[in-house]
Coordinates of C-alpha atoms and ligand atoms in Angstrom, one line a residue:
M1 CA -166.5 138.1 -54.3
D2 CA -166.1 136.0 -57.4
T3 CA -167.7 137.9 -60.3
S4 CA -166.8 135.4 -63.0
E5 CA -170.4 134.1 -63.2
Y6 CA -171.7 137.7 -63.8
W7 CA -169.1 138.2 -66.5
Q8 CA -169.9 134.8 -68.1
I9 CA -173.4 136.1 -68.8
R10 CA -172.3 139.5 -70.0
L11 CA -169.5 138.0 -72.2
N12 CA -171.9 135.5 -73.8
E13 CA -174.4 138.2 -74.6
L14 CA -171.6 140.2 -76.2
R15 CA -170.4 137.1 -78.1
K16 CA -173.9 136.8 -79.6
A17 CA -174.0 140.6 -80.5
L18 CA -170.6 140.2 -82.2
E19 CA -171.8 137.2 -84.2
K20 CA -174.8 139.1 -85.4
N21 CA -172.3 141.7 -86.8
N22 CA -170.5 138.9 -88.7
F23 CA -167.5 138.7 -86.3
E24 CA -166.4 135.2 -85.3
A25 CA -166.6 135.4 -81.5
Y26 CA -165.4 133.2 -78.6
V27 CA -165.4 133.4 -74.8
A28 CA -162.4 132.2 -72.8
E29 CA -162.4 132.0 -69.0
N30 CA -158.8 133.4 -68.6
S31 CA -155.8 134.4 -70.7
S32 CA -154.3 130.9 -70.6
E33 CA -157.6 129.4 -72.1
A34 CA -157.6 132.3 -74.7
N35 CA -154.0 131.4 -75.7
N36 CA -154.9 127.7 -76.1
L37 CA -158.0 128.6 -78.1
V38 CA -156.0 130.9 -80.4
T39 CA -153.0 128.6 -80.9
R40 CA -154.8 125.2 -81.0
T41 CA -158.1 126.1 -82.8
V42 CA -158.3 129.5 -84.4
I43 CA -154.9 129.7 -86.0
P44 CA -154.8 126.1 -87.2
E45 CA -158.3 126.3 -88.7
T46 CA -157.9 129.7 -90.4
G47 CA -154.2 130.3 -90.9
A48 CA -154.7 133.6 -89.0
K49 CA -151.4 135.3 -88.0
T50 CA -152.4 138.8 -87.0
V51 CA -153.2 139.0 -83.3
L52 CA -154.1 142.3 -81.7
R53 CA -154.2 143.0 -78.0
G54 CA -154.1 146.8 -78.1
D55 CA -154.6 148.8 -74.9
S56 CA -156.6 151.3 -76.9
M57 CA -159.2 148.7 -78.1
T58 CA -162.7 148.7 -76.6
C59 CA -165.7 146.6 -77.4
I60 CA -169.2 148.1 -77.4
E61 CA -172.1 146.0 -76.0
A62 CA -173.9 146.1 -79.3
G63 CA -171.0 144.2 -80.8
Q64 CA -168.7 146.8 -82.3
L65 CA -164.9 147.3 -81.9
V66 CA -163.4 150.7 -81.3
N67 CA -159.7 151.4 -81.5
L68 CA -157.5 154.5 -81.3
D69 CA -154.1 154.4 -82.9
M70 CA -150.9 156.5 -82.8
V71 CA -149.2 155.3 -86.0
G72 CA -152.1 153.6 -87.8
N73 CA -150.6 150.1 -88.0
R74 CA -153.4 148.6 -85.9
V75 CA -156.2 150.5 -87.7
G76 CA -154.6 149.4 -91.0
G77 CA -154.3 145.7 -90.1
I78 CA -157.7 145.4 -88.6
T79 CA -159.6 147.0 -91.4
F80 CA -157.7 145.7 -94.5
G81 CA -154.8 143.4 -95.5
P82 CA -154.5 140.2 -93.4
K83 CA -157.0 137.6 -94.4
H84 CA -157.8 136.8 -90.8
V85 CA -157.4 139.0 -87.7
I86 CA -157.7 137.9 -84.1
V87 CA -158.5 140.4 -81.4
L88 CA -158.1 139.6 -77.7
V89 CA -160.4 141.7 -75.4
G90 CA -160.4 141.6 -71.6
R91 CA -163.7 142.1 -69.8
N92 CA -162.6 145.5 -68.5
K93 CA -162.7 146.8 -72.1
I94 CA -166.4 146.4 -72.5
V95 CA -168.4 149.6 -72.6
P96 CA -172.1 150.4 -73.3
D97 CA -171.7 152.7 -76.3
L98 CA -169.5 154.7 -78.6
G99 CA -169.3 157.8 -76.4
S100 CA -168.2 155.6 -73.5
A101 CA -165.6 153.9 -75.7
M102 CA -164.1 157.3 -76.7
E103 CA -164.3 158.7 -73.1
R104 CA -162.6 155.6 -71.7
T105 CA -159.9 155.6 -74.3
R106 CA -159.1 159.4 -74.2
N107 CA -159.3 159.8 -70.4
Y108 CA -157.9 156.5 -69.2
A109 CA -156.2 154.2 -71.7
A110 CA -154.3 156.9 -73.6
P111 CA -153.0 158.9 -70.6
A112 CA -152.1 155.7 -68.8
N113 CA -150.2 154.5 -71.9
A114 CA -148.5 157.9 -72.3
M115 CA -147.3 157.5 -68.7
R116 CA -146.2 153.9 -69.2
F117 CA -144.1 154.9 -72.3
G118 CA -142.7 158.1 -70.7
L119 CA -144.2 160.3 -73.4
Q120 CA -144.2 164.1 -73.0
T121 CA -147.9 164.7 -73.4
P122 CA -150.1 166.8 -71.1
C123 CA -152.2 163.8 -70.1
A124 CA -149.1 162.1 -68.8
K125 CA -149.1 164.8 -66.1
T126 CA -152.8 165.4 -65.6
A127 CA -154.3 162.0 -66.3
R128 CA -156.9 163.7 -68.5
C129 CA -157.0 164.3 -72.2
S130 CA -156.7 168.0 -73.4
D131 CA -156.8 167.2 -77.1
C132 CA -153.2 168.1 -77.3
S133 CA -150.9 169.1 -80.1
S134 CA -147.9 167.4 -78.6
P135 CA -145.3 165.8 -81.0
D136 CA -145.8 162.7 -78.7
R137 CA -149.6 162.7 -79.2
I138 CA -150.7 159.0 -79.3
C139 CA -154.3 159.7 -80.4
N140 CA -154.3 160.1 -84.1
T141 CA -156.6 157.6 -85.9
W142 CA -159.9 156.1 -84.7
S143 CA -161.4 153.0 -86.2
I144 CA -164.9 151.7 -85.6
L145 CA -165.7 148.2 -86.8
E146 CA -169.4 148.0 -87.0
K147 CA -169.3 144.6 -88.8
S148 CA -166.7 142.2 -90.0
Y149 CA -166.3 142.0 -93.7
P150 CA -165.9 139.5 -95.1
K151 CA -168.0 137.6 -92.5
G152 CA -165.7 135.9 -90.0
R153 CA -162.5 137.7 -91.1
V154 CA -162.2 139.4 -87.6
K155 CA -162.3 136.9 -84.8
V156 CA -162.8 138.3 -81.2
V157 CA -161.8 136.4 -78.2
L158 CA -163.5 137.8 -75.1
I159 CA -161.6 136.9 -71.9
N160 CA -163.2 136.7 -68.5
E161 CA -160.3 138.6 -66.8
D162 CA -159.3 142.3 -66.6
L163 CA -156.4 142.6 -69.1
G164 CA -154.4 145.6 -70.1
L165 CA -155.5 149.2 -69.8
Ligands
SF4_1 S1 -154.8 163.8 -77.4 FE1 -152.9 164.2 -76.3 S2 -153.6 164.8 -74.2 FE2 -155.3 163.7 -75.2 S3 -155.0 161.6 -74.5 FE3 -154.1 161.8 -76.6 S4 -151.9 162.2 -76.1 FE4 -153.1 162.6 -74.2

């Protein structure tokens, strides 16, 4: 069954919620359209260079972005520094609320990433978070972007495809 029409409605609702929170938001039908949008429109118009596609990024239906970082480079870049930031979000990263964002990240994205990178964390063996103290722990800094400041600094491209973890 083709669910793209369902997702078009959901993604457009989310685009409006993001815009209410001062993000610049777009909807692309697939990753190729997203790439064209970013390279032909968003970057030339704004000079934006920082593009984030983190597996630990989720988007809340009320129009906020949640990210969990190992090193802090993503949290740093998205909150302060670059004049413009572009975030690419697949439809599979949309969750209803903050609790769901944290649950999804801790019990799905982080363990799956730990497995992918061959890290020695408990979740790489159990597929569940145990709030570990492992030297390889990848869950160190959360960021919650409630609004973009200044207005339009953070640009979100919502993609009508399941992308990443
Ligand atoms: S805190 Fe540790 S166990 Fe939990 S998801 Fe992160 S790395 Fe895995």
